[in-house]
Coordinates of C-alpha atoms in Angstrom, one line a residue:
X28 CA -17.2 5.7 2.9
X29 CA -14.2 5.2 0.6
X30 CA -12.7 8.0 -1.5
X31 CA -11.2 7.6 -4.9
X32 CA -7.8 9.0 -5.9
X33 CA -5.9 9.2 -9.2
X34 CA -3.4 6.4 -9.3
X35 CA -0.7 6.2 -12.0
X36 CA -0.9 2.4 -12.3
X37 CA 2.2 2.3 -14.6
X38 CA 4.5 3.7 -11.9
X39 CA 3.2 2.7 -8.5
X40 CA 2.5 -1.0 -8.6
X41 CA 4.7 -4.2 -8.8
X42 CA 4.0 -7.3 -10.8
X43 CA 2.6 -9.1 -7.7
X44 CA 0.1 -6.3 -7.0
X45 CA -1.3 -5.2 -10.4
X46 CA -4.3 -3.4 -9.1
X47 CA -4.5 -0.3 -6.9
X48 CA -5.2 -0.7 -3.2
X49 CA -8.6 0.2 -1.9
X50 CA -8.9 3.5 0.0
X51 CA -11.2 4.2 2.9
X52 CA -11.2 6.7 5.8
X53 CA -9.9 5.9 9.3
X54 CA -13.0 5.8 11.5
X55 CA -11.4 8.0 14.3
X56 CA -8.9 10.2 12.5
X57 CA -10.7 10.7 9.2
X58 CA -7.4 10.2 7.4
X59 CA -7.2 8.0 4.2
X60 CA -6.2 4.4 4.8
X61 CA -4.7 2.2 2.1
X62 CA -5.6 -1.5 2.3
X63 CA -3.2 -3.5 0.2
X64 CA -4.9 -6.3 -1.7
X65 CA -4.2 -9.8 -0.4
X66 CA -1.0 -11.3 -1.9
X67 CA -0.5 -15.0 -2.5
X68 CA 3.2 -14.7 -1.6
X69 CA 4.0 -15.5 2.0
X70 CA 5.6 -12.6 3.9
X71 CA 4.9 -10.2 1.1
X72 CA 4.1 -6.6 1.9
X73 CA 2.9 -4.5 -1.1
X74 CA 5.3 -1.6 -1.8
X75 CA 2.8 0.8 -3.2
X76 CA 3.8 4.5 -3.3
X77 CA 1.2 7.0 -4.4
X78 CA 2.2 10.0 -6.4
X79 CA 3.1 12.7 -3.9
X80 CA 0.5 15.1 -5.0
X81 CA -2.4 12.6 -4.7
X82 CA -2.4 11.9 -1.0
X83 CA -1.5 13.6 2.2
X84 CA 2.2 13.0 3.1
X85 CA 1.1 12.0 6.5
X86 CA -1.1 9.2 5.1
X87 CA -1.6 6.2 7.3
X88 CA -1.1 2.8 5.7
X89 CA -2.8 -0.3 7.1
X90 CA -0.4 -3.2 6.8
X91 CA -2.0 -6.7 7.1
X92 CA -0.7 -9.2 9.7
X93 CA 0.7 -12.3 8.0
X94 CA -1.9 -14.8 9.1
X95 CA -4.8 -13.1 10.9
X96 CA -5.8 -10.6 8.2
X97 CA -6.0 -7.9 10.9
X98 CA -3.5 -5.0 11.0
X99 CA -0.4 -6.0 12.9
X100 CA 0.9 -2.4 13.0
X101 CA 0.2 1.0 11.5
X102 CA 2.6 2.8 9.2
X103 CA 2.6 6.6 9.1
X104 CA 4.3 8.6 6.4
X105 CA 5.9 11.9 7.3
X106 CA 7.9 14.4 5.4
X107 CA 10.0 16.9 7.2
X108 CA 10.6 17.8 10.9
X109 CA 7.1 19.3 11.5
X110 CA 5.3 16.3 10.1
X111 CA 7.6 14.0 12.2
X112 CA 6.6 16.0 15.4
X113 CA 3.0 15.7 14.5
X114 CA 3.4 11.9 13.9
X115 CA 4.9 11.3 17.4
X116 CA 2.8 13.8 19.2
X117 CA 1.3 12.3 22.4
X118 CA 3.1 9.0 22.0
X119 CA 4.9 7.4 24.9
X120 CA 7.9 5.0 25.2
X121 CA 5.5 2.1 26.0
X122 CA 3.5 2.7 22.7
X123 CA 6.2 0.8 20.7
X124 CA 6.9 3.4 18.0
X125 CA 9.7 2.8 15.5
X126 CA 10.9 5.5 13.1
X127 CA 12.9 5.1 9.9
X128 CA 14.5 8.4 8.7
X129 CA 15.5 8.4 5.0
X130 CA 16.3 11.0 2.3
X131 CA 13.4 12.4 0.3
X132 CA 12.1 10.5 -2.7
X133 CA 13.1 11.9 -6.0
X134 CA 11.0 12.3 -9.1
X135 CA 12.3 8.8 -10.2
X136 CA 10.6 7.3 -7.1
X137 CA 13.7 6.4 -5.1
X138 CA 15.6 8.2 -2.3
X139 CA 18.5 10.5 -3.2
X140 CA 20.4 8.5 -0.5
X141 CA 21.8 5.3 -1.9
X142 CA 22.2 3.8 1.6
X143 CA 18.5 4.4 2.2
X144 CA 17.6 2.6 -1.0
X145 CA 19.6 -0.4 0.1
X146 CA 18.4 -0.4 3.7
X147 CA 14.6 0.1 3.2
X148 CA 13.9 -3.3 1.7
X149 CA 16.0 -5.0 4.5
X150 CA 14.0 -3.1 7.2
X151 CA 10.7 -3.7 5.5
X152 CA 11.5 -7.4 5.3
X153 CA 11.7 -7.5 9.1
X154 CA 8.4 -5.6 9.8
X155 CA 6.7 -8.9 10.6
X156 CA 8.7 -8.8 13.8
X157 CA 7.2 -5.6 15.0
X158 CA 5.1 -5.9 18.2
X159 CA 1.4 -6.3 17.8
X160 CA -0.3 -2.9 17.7
X161 CA 2.9 -0.9 17.2
X162 CA 3.5 2.1 14.9
X163 CA 6.1 2.4 12.2
X164 CA 6.8 5.9 11.0
X165 CA 8.6 6.4 7.7
X166 CA 10.0 10.0 7.8
X167 CA 11.7 11.7 4.8
X168 CA 14.3 14.2 6.2
X169 CA 14.3 16.5 3.1
X170 CA 16.3 17.0 0.0
X171 CA 20.1 16.3 -0.1
X172 CA 21.1 20.0 0.3
X173 CA 18.8 20.4 3.3
X174 CA 20.2 17.2 4.9
X175 CA 23.8 18.3 4.4
X176 CA 23.2 21.6 6.2
X177 CA 24.5 21.1 9.8
X178 CA 21.7 23.4 11.1
X179 CA 18.8 21.3 9.8
X180 CA 16.2 20.5 12.4
X181 CA 16.9 16.7 12.5
X182 CA 20.6 17.3 13.2
X183 CA 20.1 20.2 15.5
X184 CA 17.3 19.0 17.7
X185 CA 17.4 15.2 17.4
X186 CA 21.2 14.8 16.9
X187 CA 20.7 12.5 13.8
X188 CA 24.1 11.9 12.3
X189 CA 23.2 10.0 9.2
X190 CA 20.5 8.5 7.1
X191 CA 19.1 5.9 7.1
X192 CA 18.5 5.9 10.8
X193 CA 16.1 3.5 12.5
X194 CA 15.2 4.2 16.1
X195 CA 12.7 3.2 18.8
X196 CA 11.0 6.3 19.9
X197 CA 11.5 7.4 23.5
X198 CA 14.5 5.1 24.0
X199 CA 18.3 5.3 23.2
X200 CA 17.9 2.4 20.7
X201 CA 19.1 3.5 17.3
X202 CA 20.7 2.0 14.2
X203 CA 22.5 4.3 11.8
X204 CA 23.6 3.9 8.2
X205 CA 25.2 0.5 7.6
X206 CA 23.7 -0.9 10.8
X207 CA 20.4 -0.7 9.1
X208 CA 21.5 -3.4 6.7
X209 CA 22.0 -6.0 9.5
X210 CA 19.0 -8.2 9.9
X211 CA 19.9 -9.4 13.3
X212 CA 20.2 -5.9 14.7
X213 CA 16.9 -4.8 13.1
X214 CA 15.1 -7.9 14.4
X215 CA 16.5 -7.4 17.9
X216 CA 15.2 -3.8 18.0
X217 CA 11.8 -4.8 16.7
X218 CA 11.4 -7.8 19.1
X219 CA 12.9 -6.5 22.3
X220 CA 10.5 -5.1 25.0

């Protein structure tokens, strides 16, 4: 049932998670699911990033709930506007979908956007406050040159003005740039109905 992938263990895993995650296929979608190994640290979410060529960019990550061991939310990776549209296709406001838009990851494994590099760990630290059964989409908006183009699809069709941007899909709720560093605003967005 599971499939094996080539993992570069020297670049992808942190000291708390020295072994690769297990991989299986989603029973309904047939997409790969990564199941992070249990971590003894409370509130710890493994930050494992596969090499881009190894797995589909729209990979679904199962993130464990803190106590129950059951997935609290699903994380979907998207790269570019078309994959973003595919990730939100058929979703409604009541589905509790949250989207983080960041600059693309460089060959060094970090975003070209320094504000995104600062904001992502702050936002990930608050994921435990996401509603049960919600979806968290991490969307890379493209390389720096594409993002700076005022006619890029994110700016043209979604009216995004900066990255990072965290929004609740189907609502006007949005945090932009330095607002994504404010834990109280992030927590309020994740916990409000």
